[in-house]
Amino acid sequence: MAEIIKTELLDRHMNEVFDWSDSKLPVRDALWDYFMESNGHNTMKTEEAMLPFLKDSDDKIEAFVNENLKK
């Protein structure tokens, strides 16, 4: 049986998850944009950086976003 990866948080809009955000981007897209900017728009490096988020707990994802994307 295939392992189910829970990504519900990643699919929610930023403004639904974070009270400090007014962005309607999904959390996944906001993280993708963050990594693309931080690594010179290298798609392969961004994909590699995103992989752990598919397995991380919601708490870890929220902590990362709060620490790195909150303005």
PDB file of N, CA, C and O in Angstrom:
ATOM      1  N   MET A   1       0.838  -1.180   0.000  1.00  0.00           N
ATOM      2  CA  MET A   1       0.000   0.000   0.000  1.00  0.00           C
ATOM      3  C   MET A   1       0.884   1.245   0.000  1.00  0.00           C
ATOM      4  O   MET A   1       1.873   1.322   0.716  1.00  0.00           O
ATOM      5  N   ALA A   2       0.509   2.222  -0.781  1.00  0.00           N
ATOM      6  CA  ALA A   2       1.290   3.454  -0.909  1.00  0.00           C
ATOM      7  C   ALA A   2       1.135   4.315   0.339  1.00  0.00           C
ATOM      8  O   ALA A   2       0.084   4.349   0.964  1.00  0.00           O
ATOM      9  N   GLU A   3       2.212   5.011   0.668  1.00  0.00           N
ATOM     10  CA  GLU A   3       2.191   5.922   1.810  1.00  0.00           C
ATOM     11  C   GLU A   3       1.468   7.206   1.409  1.00  0.00           C
ATOM     12  O   GLU A   3       1.707   7.763   0.343  1.00  0.00           O
ATOM     13  N   ILE A   4       0.571   7.660   2.251  1.00  0.00           N
ATOM     14  CA  ILE A   4      -0.156   8.903   1.986  1.00  0.00           C
ATOM     15  C   ILE A   4       0.600  10.051   2.636  1.00  0.00           C
ATOM     16  O   ILE A   4       0.913  10.010   3.821  1.00  0.00           O
ATOM     17  N   ILE A   5       0.896  11.053   1.849  1.00  0.00           N
ATOM     18  CA  ILE A   5       1.600  12.223   2.354  1.00  0.00           C
ATOM     19  C   ILE A   5       0.575  13.299   2.656  1.00  0.00           C
ATOM     20  O   ILE A   5      -0.213  13.681   1.786  1.00  0.00           O
ATOM     21  N   LYS A   6       0.555  13.774   3.885  1.00  0.00           N
ATOM     22  CA  LYS A   6      -0.408  14.795   4.288  1.00  0.00           C
ATOM     23  C   LYS A   6       0.151  16.174   3.963  1.00  0.00           C
ATOM     24  O   LYS A   6       1.189  16.562   4.482  1.00  0.00           O
ATOM     25  N   THR A   7      -0.531  16.880   3.093  1.00  0.00           N
ATOM     26  CA  THR A   7      -0.049  18.199   2.677  1.00  0.00           C
ATOM     27  C   THR A   7      -1.140  19.261   2.798  1.00  0.00           C
ATOM     28  O   THR A   7      -1.063  20.294   2.150  1.00  0.00           O
ATOM     29  N   GLU A   8      -2.136  19.011   3.617  1.00  0.00           N
ATOM     30  CA  GLU A   8      -3.256  19.942   3.715  1.00  0.00           C
ATOM     31  C   GLU A   8      -2.809  21.362   4.035  1.00  0.00           C
ATOM     32  O   GLU A   8      -3.267  22.319   3.420  1.00  0.00           O
ATOM     33  N   LEU A   9      -1.900  21.515   4.986  1.00  0.00           N
ATOM     34  CA  LEU A   9      -1.426  22.855   5.345  1.00  0.00           C
ATOM     35  C   LEU A   9      -0.783  23.532   4.142  1.00  0.00           C
ATOM     36  O   LEU A   9      -1.010  24.718   3.900  1.00  0.00           O
ATOM     37  N   LEU A  10      -0.006  22.807   3.383  1.00  0.00           N
ATOM     38  CA  LEU A  10       0.670  23.383   2.222  1.00  0.00           C
ATOM     39  C   LEU A  10      -0.314  23.886   1.170  1.00  0.00           C
ATOM     40  O   LEU A  10      -0.001  24.792   0.403  1.00  0.00           O
ATOM     41  N   ASP A  11      -1.494  23.311   1.137  1.00  0.00           N
ATOM     42  CA  ASP A  11      -2.488  23.692   0.135  1.00  0.00           C
ATOM     43  C   ASP A  11      -3.411  24.821   0.588  1.00  0.00           C
ATOM     44  O   ASP A  11      -4.150  25.369  -0.221  1.00  0.00           O
ATOM     45  N   ARG A  12      -3.349  25.182   1.845  1.00  0.00           N
ATOM     46  CA  ARG A  12      -4.184  26.286   2.353  1.00  0.00           C
ATOM     47  C   ARG A  12      -3.552  27.630   1.997  1.00  0.00           C
ATOM     48  O   ARG A  12      -2.342  27.728   1.807  1.00  0.00           O
ATOM     49  N   HIS A  13      -4.368  28.656   1.943  1.00  0.00           N
ATOM     50  CA  HIS A  13      -3.873  30.000   1.614  1.00  0.00           C
ATOM     51  C   HIS A  13      -3.123  30.574   2.816  1.00  0.00           C
ATOM     52  O   HIS A  13      -3.468  30.310   3.967  1.00  0.00           O
ATOM     53  N   MET A  14      -2.128  31.366   2.521  1.00  0.00           N
ATOM     54  CA  MET A  14      -1.317  31.980   3.576  1.00  0.00           C
ATOM     55  C   MET A  14      -2.193  32.724   4.582  1.00  0.00           C
ATOM     56  O   MET A  14      -1.999  32.599   5.781  1.00  0.00           O
ATOM     57  N   ASN A  15      -3.163  33.493   4.088  1.00  0.00           N
ATOM     58  CA  ASN A  15      -3.987  34.302   4.994  1.00  0.00           C
ATOM     59  C   ASN A  15      -4.960  33.458   5.821  1.00  0.00           C
ATOM     60  O   ASN A  15      -5.531  33.947   6.781  1.00  0.00           O
ATOM     61  N   GLU A  16      -5.145  32.198   5.480  1.00  0.00           N
ATOM     62  CA  GLU A  16      -5.969  31.291   6.281  1.00  0.00           C
ATOM     63  C   GLU A  16      -5.174  30.703   7.446  1.00  0.00           C
ATOM     64  O   GLU A  16      -5.745  30.371   8.471  1.00  0.00           O
ATOM     65  N   VAL A  17      -3.878  30.574   7.243  1.00  0.00           N
ATOM     66  CA  VAL A  17      -3.016  29.916   8.228  1.00  0.00           C
ATOM     67  C   VAL A  17      -2.330  30.923   9.143  1.00  0.00           C
ATOM     68  O   VAL A  17      -2.192  30.688  10.343  1.00  0.00           O
ATOM     69  N   PHE A  18      -1.916  32.048   8.585  1.00  0.00           N
ATOM     70  CA  PHE A  18      -1.122  33.032   9.322  1.00  0.00           C
ATOM     71  C   PHE A  18      -1.880  34.354   9.416  1.00  0.00           C
ATOM     72  O   PHE A  18      -2.187  34.968   8.386  1.00  0.00           O
ATOM     73  N   ASP A  19      -2.156  34.781  10.630  1.00  0.00           N
ATOM     74  CA  ASP A  19      -2.922  36.014  10.816  1.00  0.00           C
ATOM     75  C   ASP A  19      -2.156  37.258  10.360  1.00  0.00           C
ATOM     76  O   ASP A  19      -2.747  38.295  10.116  1.00  0.00           O
ATOM     77  N   TRP A  20      -0.852  37.151  10.217  1.00  0.00           N
ATOM     78  CA  TRP A  20      -0.045  38.287   9.782  1.00  0.00           C
ATOM     79  C   TRP A  20       0.021  38.422   8.263  1.00  0.00           C
ATOM     80  O   TRP A  20       0.560  39.386   7.736  1.00  0.00           O
ATOM     81  N   SER A  21      -0.515  37.448   7.536  1.00  0.00           N
ATOM     82  CA  SER A  21      -0.424  37.467   6.074  1.00  0.00           C
ATOM     83  C   SER A  21      -1.755  37.862   5.446  1.00  0.00           C
ATOM     84  O   SER A  21      -2.814  37.440   5.899  1.00  0.00           O
ATOM     85  N   ASP A  22      -1.679  38.636   4.374  1.00  0.00           N
ATOM     86  CA  ASP A  22      -2.873  38.945   3.597  1.00  0.00           C
ATOM     87  C   ASP A  22      -2.815  38.287   2.219  1.00  0.00           C
ATOM     88  O   ASP A  22      -3.661  38.518   1.366  1.00  0.00           O
ATOM     89  N   SER A  23      -1.813  37.425   2.020  1.00  0.00           N
ATOM     90  CA  SER A  23      -1.615  36.750   0.744  1.00  0.00           C
ATOM     91  C   SER A  23      -2.595  35.600   0.570  1.00  0.00           C
ATOM     92  O   SER A  23      -2.839  34.826   1.484  1.00  0.00           O
ATOM     93  N   LYS A  24      -3.132  35.489  -0.636  1.00  0.00           N
ATOM     94  CA  LYS A  24      -4.020  34.378  -0.954  1.00  0.00           C
ATOM     95  C   LYS A  24      -3.269  33.246  -1.655  1.00  0.00           C
ATOM     96  O   LYS A  24      -3.882  32.302  -2.126  1.00  0.00           O
ATOM     97  N   LEU A  25      -1.950  33.360  -1.697  1.00  0.00           N
ATOM     98  CA  LEU A  25      -1.137  32.269  -2.250  1.00  0.00           C
ATOM     99  C   LEU A  25      -1.217  31.057  -1.331  1.00  0.00           C
ATOM    100  O   LEU A  25      -1.228  31.202  -0.113  1.00  0.00           O
ATOM    101  N   PRO A  26      -1.229  29.853  -1.897  1.00  0.00           N
ATOM    102  CA  PRO A  26      -1.094  28.682  -1.040  1.00  0.00           C
ATOM    103  C   PRO A  26       0.273  28.702  -0.348  1.00  0.00           C
ATOM    104  O   PRO A  26       1.248  29.252  -0.887  1.00  0.00           O
ATOM    105  N   VAL A  27       0.342  28.132   0.822  1.00  0.00           N
ATOM    106  CA  VAL A  27       1.598  28.078   1.578  1.00  0.00           C
ATOM    107  C   VAL A  27       2.691  27.453   0.714  1.00  0.00           C
ATOM    108  O   VAL A  27       3.829  27.919   0.686  1.00  0.00           O
ATOM    109  N   ARG A  28       2.349  26.400  -0.026  1.00  0.00           N
ATOM    110  CA  ARG A  28       3.304  25.721  -0.916  1.00  0.00           C
ATOM    111  C   ARG A  28       3.931  26.713  -1.905  1.00  0.00           C
ATOM    112  O   ARG A  28       5.138  26.721  -2.118  1.00  0.00           O
ATOM    113  N   ASP A  29       3.113  27.560  -2.515  1.00  0.00           N
ATOM    114  CA  ASP A  29       3.616  28.522  -3.500  1.00  0.00           C
ATOM    115  C   ASP A  29       4.467  29.602  -2.847  1.00  0.00           C
ATOM    116  O   ASP A  29       5.470  30.039  -3.429  1.00  0.00           O
ATOM    117  N   ALA A  30       4.081  30.019  -1.652  1.00  0.00           N
ATOM    118  CA  ALA A  30       4.872  31.024  -0.940  1.00  0.00           C
ATOM    119  C   ALA A  30       6.253  30.464  -0.603  1.00  0.00           C
ATOM    120  O   ALA A  30       7.269  31.165  -0.745  1.00  0.00           O
ATOM    121  N   LEU A  31       6.297  29.210  -0.181  1.00  0.00           N
ATOM    122  CA  LEU A  31       7.594  28.575   0.104  1.00  0.00           C
ATOM    123  C   LEU A  31       8.412  28.423  -1.174  1.00  0.00           C
ATOM    124  O   LEU A  31       9.618  28.681  -1.183  1.00  0.00           O
ATOM    125  N   TRP A  32       7.771  28.022  -2.259  1.00  0.00           N
ATOM    126  CA  TRP A  32       8.463  27.869  -3.544  1.00  0.00           C
ATOM    127  C   TRP A  32       9.089  29.206  -3.953  1.00  0.00           C
ATOM    128  O   TRP A  32      10.262  29.263  -4.315  1.00  0.00           O
ATOM    129  N   ASP A  33       8.310  30.278  -3.874  1.00  0.00           N
ATOM    130  CA  ASP A  33       8.820  31.606  -4.229  1.00  0.00           C
ATOM    131  C   ASP A  33       9.999  31.999  -3.335  1.00  0.00           C
ATOM    132  O   ASP A  33      10.988  32.560  -3.821  1.00  0.00           O
ATOM    133  N   TYR A  34       9.888  31.710  -2.044  1.00  0.00           N
ATOM    134  CA  TYR A  34      10.960  32.023  -1.099  1.00  0.00           C
ATOM    135  C   TYR A  34      12.253  31.314  -1.498  1.00  0.00           C
ATOM    136  O   TYR A  34      13.315  31.930  -1.567  1.00  0.00           O
ATOM    137  N   PHE A  35      12.164  30.024  -1.772  1.00  0.00           N
ATOM    138  CA  PHE A  35      13.369  29.266  -2.138  1.00  0.00           C
ATOM    139  C   PHE A  35      13.899  29.670  -3.504  1.00  0.00           C
ATOM    140  O   PHE A  35      15.123  29.706  -3.711  1.00  0.00           O
ATOM    141  N   MET A  36      13.014  29.976  -4.446  1.00  0.00           N
ATOM    142  CA  MET A  36      13.485  30.423  -5.762  1.00  0.00           C
ATOM    143  C   MET A  36      14.284  31.722  -5.631  1.00  0.00           C
ATOM    144  O   MET A  36      15.342  31.876  -6.249  1.00  0.00           O
ATOM    145  N   GLU A  37      13.797  32.640  -4.825  1.00  0.00           N
ATOM    146  CA  GLU A  37      14.505  33.905  -4.612  1.00  0.00           C
ATOM    147  C   GLU A  37      15.843  33.683  -3.902  1.00  0.00           C
ATOM    148  O   GLU A  37      16.836  34.320  -4.227  1.00  0.00           O
ATOM    149  N   SER A  38      15.844  32.779  -2.927  1.00  0.00           N
ATOM    150  CA  SER A  38      17.052  32.605  -2.116  1.00  0.00           C
ATOM    151  C   SER A  38      18.154  31.807  -2.810  1.00  0.00           C
ATOM    152  O   SER A  38      19.296  31.849  -2.378  1.00  0.00           O
ATOM    153  N   ASN A  39      17.824  31.089  -3.879  1.00  0.00           N
ATOM    154  CA  ASN A  39      18.873  30.307  -4.546  1.00  0.00           C
ATOM    155  C   ASN A  39      19.088  30.693  -6.004  1.00  0.00           C
ATOM    156  O   ASN A  39      19.568  29.894  -6.795  1.00  0.00           O
ATOM    157  N   GLY A  40      18.741  31.915  -6.339  1.00  0.00           N
ATOM    158  CA  GLY A  40      19.019  32.416  -7.682  1.00  0.00           C
ATOM    159  C   GLY A  40      18.143  31.800  -8.765  1.00  0.00           C
ATOM    160  O   GLY A  40      18.585  31.637  -9.897  1.00  0.00           O
ATOM    161  N   HIS A  41      16.911  31.444  -8.424  1.00  0.00           N
ATOM    162  CA  HIS A  41      15.939  30.898  -9.372  1.00  0.00           C
ATOM    163  C   HIS A  41      16.389  29.579  -9.988  1.00  0.00           C
ATOM    164  O   HIS A  41      16.094  29.292 -11.147  1.00  0.00           O
ATOM    165  N   ASN A  42      17.060  28.764  -9.188  1.00  0.00           N
ATOM    166  CA  ASN A  42      17.476  27.433  -9.625  1.00  0.00           C
ATOM    167  C   ASN A  42      16.369  26.441  -9.267  1.00  0.00           C
ATOM    168  O   ASN A  42      16.167  26.115  -8.102  1.00  0.00           O
ATOM    169  N   THR A  43      15.664  25.969 -10.271  1.00  0.00           N
ATOM    170  CA  THR A  43      14.520  25.090 -10.052  1.00  0.00           C
ATOM    171  C   THR A  43      14.912  23.795  -9.360  1.00  0.00           C
ATOM    172  O   THR A  43      14.186  23.311  -8.479  1.00  0.00           O
ATOM    173  N   MET A  44      16.018  23.212  -9.722  1.00  0.00           N
ATOM    174  CA  MET A  44      16.439  21.944  -9.123  1.00  0.00           C
ATOM    175  C   MET A  44      16.749  22.115  -7.633  1.00  0.00           C
ATOM    176  O   MET A  44      16.370  21.276  -6.814  1.00  0.00           O
ATOM    177  N   LYS A  45      17.427  23.195  -7.281  1.00  0.00           N
ATOM    178  CA  LYS A  45      17.723  23.454  -5.873  1.00  0.00           C
ATOM    179  C   LYS A  45      16.442  23.747  -5.089  1.00  0.00           C
ATOM    180  O   LYS A  45      16.297  23.340  -3.947  1.00  0.00           O
ATOM    181  N   THR A  46      15.514  24.441  -5.727  1.00  0.00           N
ATOM    182  CA  THR A  46      14.247  24.746  -5.071  1.00  0.00           C
ATOM    183  C   THR A  46      13.452  23.472  -4.827  1.00  0.00           C
ATOM    184  O   THR A  46      12.911  23.267  -3.746  1.00  0.00           O
ATOM    185  N   GLU A  47      13.409  22.601  -5.810  1.00  0.00           N
ATOM    186  CA  GLU A  47      12.709  21.330  -5.649  1.00  0.00           C
ATOM    187  C   GLU A  47      13.311  20.530  -4.495  1.00  0.00           C
ATOM    188  O   GLU A  47      12.582  19.985  -3.659  1.00  0.00           O
ATOM    189  N   GLU A  48      14.615  20.484  -4.428  1.00  0.00           N
ATOM    190  CA  GLU A  48      15.313  19.772  -3.356  1.00  0.00           C
ATOM    191  C   GLU A  48      14.985  20.380  -1.993  1.00  0.00           C
ATOM    192  O   GLU A  48      14.760  19.663  -1.013  1.00  0.00           O
ATOM    193  N   ALA A  49      14.942  21.706  -1.923  1.00  0.00           N
ATOM    194  CA  ALA A  49      14.646  22.392  -0.660  1.00  0.00           C
ATOM    195  C   ALA A  49      13.194  22.169  -0.221  1.00  0.00           C
ATOM    196  O   ALA A  49      12.901  22.157   0.977  1.00  0.00           O
ATOM    197  N   MET A  50      12.297  21.975  -1.170  1.00  0.00           N
ATOM    198  CA  MET A  50      10.875  21.794  -0.863  1.00  0.00           C
ATOM    199  C   MET A  50      10.534  20.382  -0.391  1.00  0.00           C
ATOM    200  O   MET A  50       9.549  20.195   0.320  1.00  0.00           O
ATOM    201  N   LEU A  51      11.304  19.394  -0.776  1.00  0.00           N
ATOM    202  CA  LEU A  51      10.977  18.009  -0.456  1.00  0.00           C
ATOM    203  C   LEU A  51      10.737  17.734   1.028  1.00  0.00           C
ATOM    204  O   LEU A  51       9.765  17.042   1.372  1.00  0.00           O
ATOM    205  N   PRO A  52      11.552  18.249   1.934  1.00  0.00           N
ATOM    206  CA  PRO A  52      11.297  17.967   3.357  1.00  0.00           C
ATOM    207  C   PRO A  52       9.931  18.460   3.835  1.00  0.00           C
ATOM    208  O   PRO A  52       9.347  17.862   4.742  1.00  0.00           O
ATOM    209  N   PHE A  53       9.402  19.486   3.231  1.00  0.00           N
ATOM    210  CA  PHE A  53       8.121  20.036   3.657  1.00  0.00           C
ATOM    211  C   PHE A  53       6.967  19.076   3.372  1.00  0.00           C
ATOM    212  O   PHE A  53       5.912  19.176   3.989  1.00  0.00           O
ATOM    213  N   LEU A  54       7.164  18.147   2.462  1.00  0.00           N
ATOM    214  CA  LEU A  54       6.131  17.163   2.178  1.00  0.00           C
ATOM    215  C   LEU A  54       5.989  16.151   3.306  1.00  0.00           C
ATOM    216  O   LEU A  54       4.968  15.478   3.419  1.00  0.00           O
ATOM    217  N   LYS A  55       7.022  16.042   4.134  1.00  0.00           N
ATOM    218  CA  LYS A  55       7.005  15.075   5.229  1.00  0.00           C
ATOM    219  C   LYS A  55       6.984  15.740   6.605  1.00  0.00           C
ATOM    220  O   LYS A  55       6.705  15.083   7.595  1.00  0.00           O
ATOM    221  N   ASP A  56       7.285  17.024   6.666  1.00  0.00           N
ATOM    222  CA  ASP A  56       7.333  17.730   7.946  1.00  0.00           C
ATOM    223  C   ASP A  56       5.940  17.888   8.547  1.00  0.00           C
ATOM    224  O   ASP A  56       4.939  17.936   7.829  1.00  0.00           O
ATOM    225  N   SER A  57       5.914  18.009   9.853  1.00  0.00           N
ATOM    226  CA  SER A  57       4.648  18.254  10.551  1.00  0.00           C
ATOM    227  C   SER A  57       4.194  19.684  10.275  1.00  0.00           C
ATOM    228  O   SER A  57       4.996  20.556   9.902  1.00  0.00           O
ATOM    229  N   ASP A  58       2.915  19.923  10.488  1.00  0.00           N
ATOM    230  CA  ASP A  58       2.371  21.275  10.310  1.00  0.00           C
ATOM    231  C   ASP A  58       3.093  22.264  11.217  1.00  0.00           C
ATOM    232  O   ASP A  58       3.364  23.395  10.809  1.00  0.00           O
ATOM    233  N   ASP A  59       3.408  21.843  12.427  1.00  0.00           N
ATOM    234  CA  ASP A  59       4.100  22.735  13.369  1.00  0.00           C
ATOM    235  C   ASP A  59       5.461  23.171  12.829  1.00  0.00           C
ATOM    236  O   ASP A  59       5.836  24.337  12.956  1.00  0.00           O
ATOM    237  N   LYS A  60       6.197  22.237  12.242  1.00  0.00           N
ATOM    238  CA  LYS A  60       7.513  22.576  11.687  1.00  0.00           C
ATOM    239  C   LYS A  60       7.383  23.527  10.501  1.00  0.00           C
ATOM    240  O   LYS A  60       8.164  24.457  10.354  1.00  0.00           O
ATOM    241  N   ILE A  61       6.380  23.286   9.668  1.00  0.00           N
ATOM    242  CA  ILE A  61       6.165  24.149   8.505  1.00  0.00           C
ATOM    243  C   ILE A  61       5.781  25.554   8.965  1.00  0.00           C
ATOM    244  O   ILE A  61       6.332  26.545   8.484  1.00  0.00           O
ATOM    245  N   GLU A  62       4.851  25.629   9.910  1.00  0.00           N
ATOM    246  CA  GLU A  62       4.428  26.934  10.422  1.00  0.00           C
ATOM    247  C   GLU A  62       5.592  27.681  11.055  1.00  0.00           C
ATOM    248  O   GLU A  62       5.748  28.887  10.848  1.00  0.00           O
ATOM    249  N   ALA A  63       6.424  26.988  11.811  1.00  0.00           N
ATOM    250  CA  ALA A  63       7.585  27.623  12.449  1.00  0.00           C
ATOM    251  C   ALA A  63       8.540  28.165  11.388  1.00  0.00           C
ATOM    252  O   ALA A  63       9.041  29.296  11.499  1.00  0.00           O
ATOM    253  N   PHE A  64       8.795  27.379  10.334  1.00  0.00           N
ATOM    254  CA  PHE A  64       9.685  27.828   9.272  1.00  0.00           C
ATOM    255  C   PHE A  64       9.129  29.071   8.585  1.00  0.00           C
ATOM    256  O   PHE A  64       9.848  30.039   8.348  1.00  0.00           O
ATOM    257  N   VAL A  65       7.843  29.026   8.255  1.00  0.00           N
ATOM    258  CA  VAL A  65       7.220  30.160   7.570  1.00  0.00           C
ATOM    259  C   VAL A  65       7.259  31.404   8.462  1.00  0.00           C
ATOM    260  O   VAL A  65       7.610  32.501   8.008  1.00  0.00           O
ATOM    261  N   ASN A  66       6.923  31.237   9.732  1.00  0.00           N
ATOM    262  CA  ASN A  66       6.952  32.381  10.658  1.00  0.00           C
ATOM    263  C   ASN A  66       8.355  32.970  10.771  1.00  0.00           C
ATOM    264  O   ASN A  66       8.527  34.190  10.828  1.00  0.00           O
ATOM    265  N   GLU A  67       9.353  32.127  10.773  1.00  0.00           N
ATOM    266  CA  GLU A  67      10.729  32.596  10.938  1.00  0.00           C
ATOM    267  C   GLU A  67      11.284  33.213   9.650  1.00  0.00           C
ATOM    268  O   GLU A  67      12.066  34.162   9.712  1.00  0.00           O
ATOM    269  N   ASN A  68      10.888  32.703   8.501  1.00  0.00           N
ATOM    270  CA  ASN A  68      11.531  33.121   7.254  1.00  0.00           C
ATOM    271  C   ASN A  68      10.683  33.962   6.306  1.00  0.00           C
ATOM    272  O   ASN A  68      11.241  34.688   5.481  1.00  0.00           O
ATOM    273  N   LEU A  69       9.370  33.847   6.385  1.00  0.00           N
ATOM    274  CA  LEU A  69       8.534  34.573   5.434  1.00  0.00           C
ATOM    275  C   LEU A  69       7.778  35.738   6.058  1.00  0.00           C
ATOM    276  O   LEU A  69       7.268  36.592   5.345  1.00  0.00           O
ATOM    277  N   LYS A  70       7.700  35.756   7.371  1.00  0.00           N
ATOM    278  CA  LYS A  70       6.979  36.847   8.045  1.00  0.00           C
ATOM    279  C   LYS A  70       7.759  38.137   7.879  1.00  0.00           C
ATOM    280  O   LYS A  70       8.957  38.195   8.157  1.00  0.00           O
ATOM    281  N   LYS A  71       7.079  39.166   7.440  1.00  0.00           N
ATOM    282  CA  LYS A  71       7.754  40.442   7.179  1.00  0.00           C
ATOM    283  C   LYS A  71       7.539  41.388   8.325  1.00  0.00           C
ATOM    284  O   LYS A  71       6.634  41.377   9.046  1.00  0.00           O
TER     285      LYS A  71
END
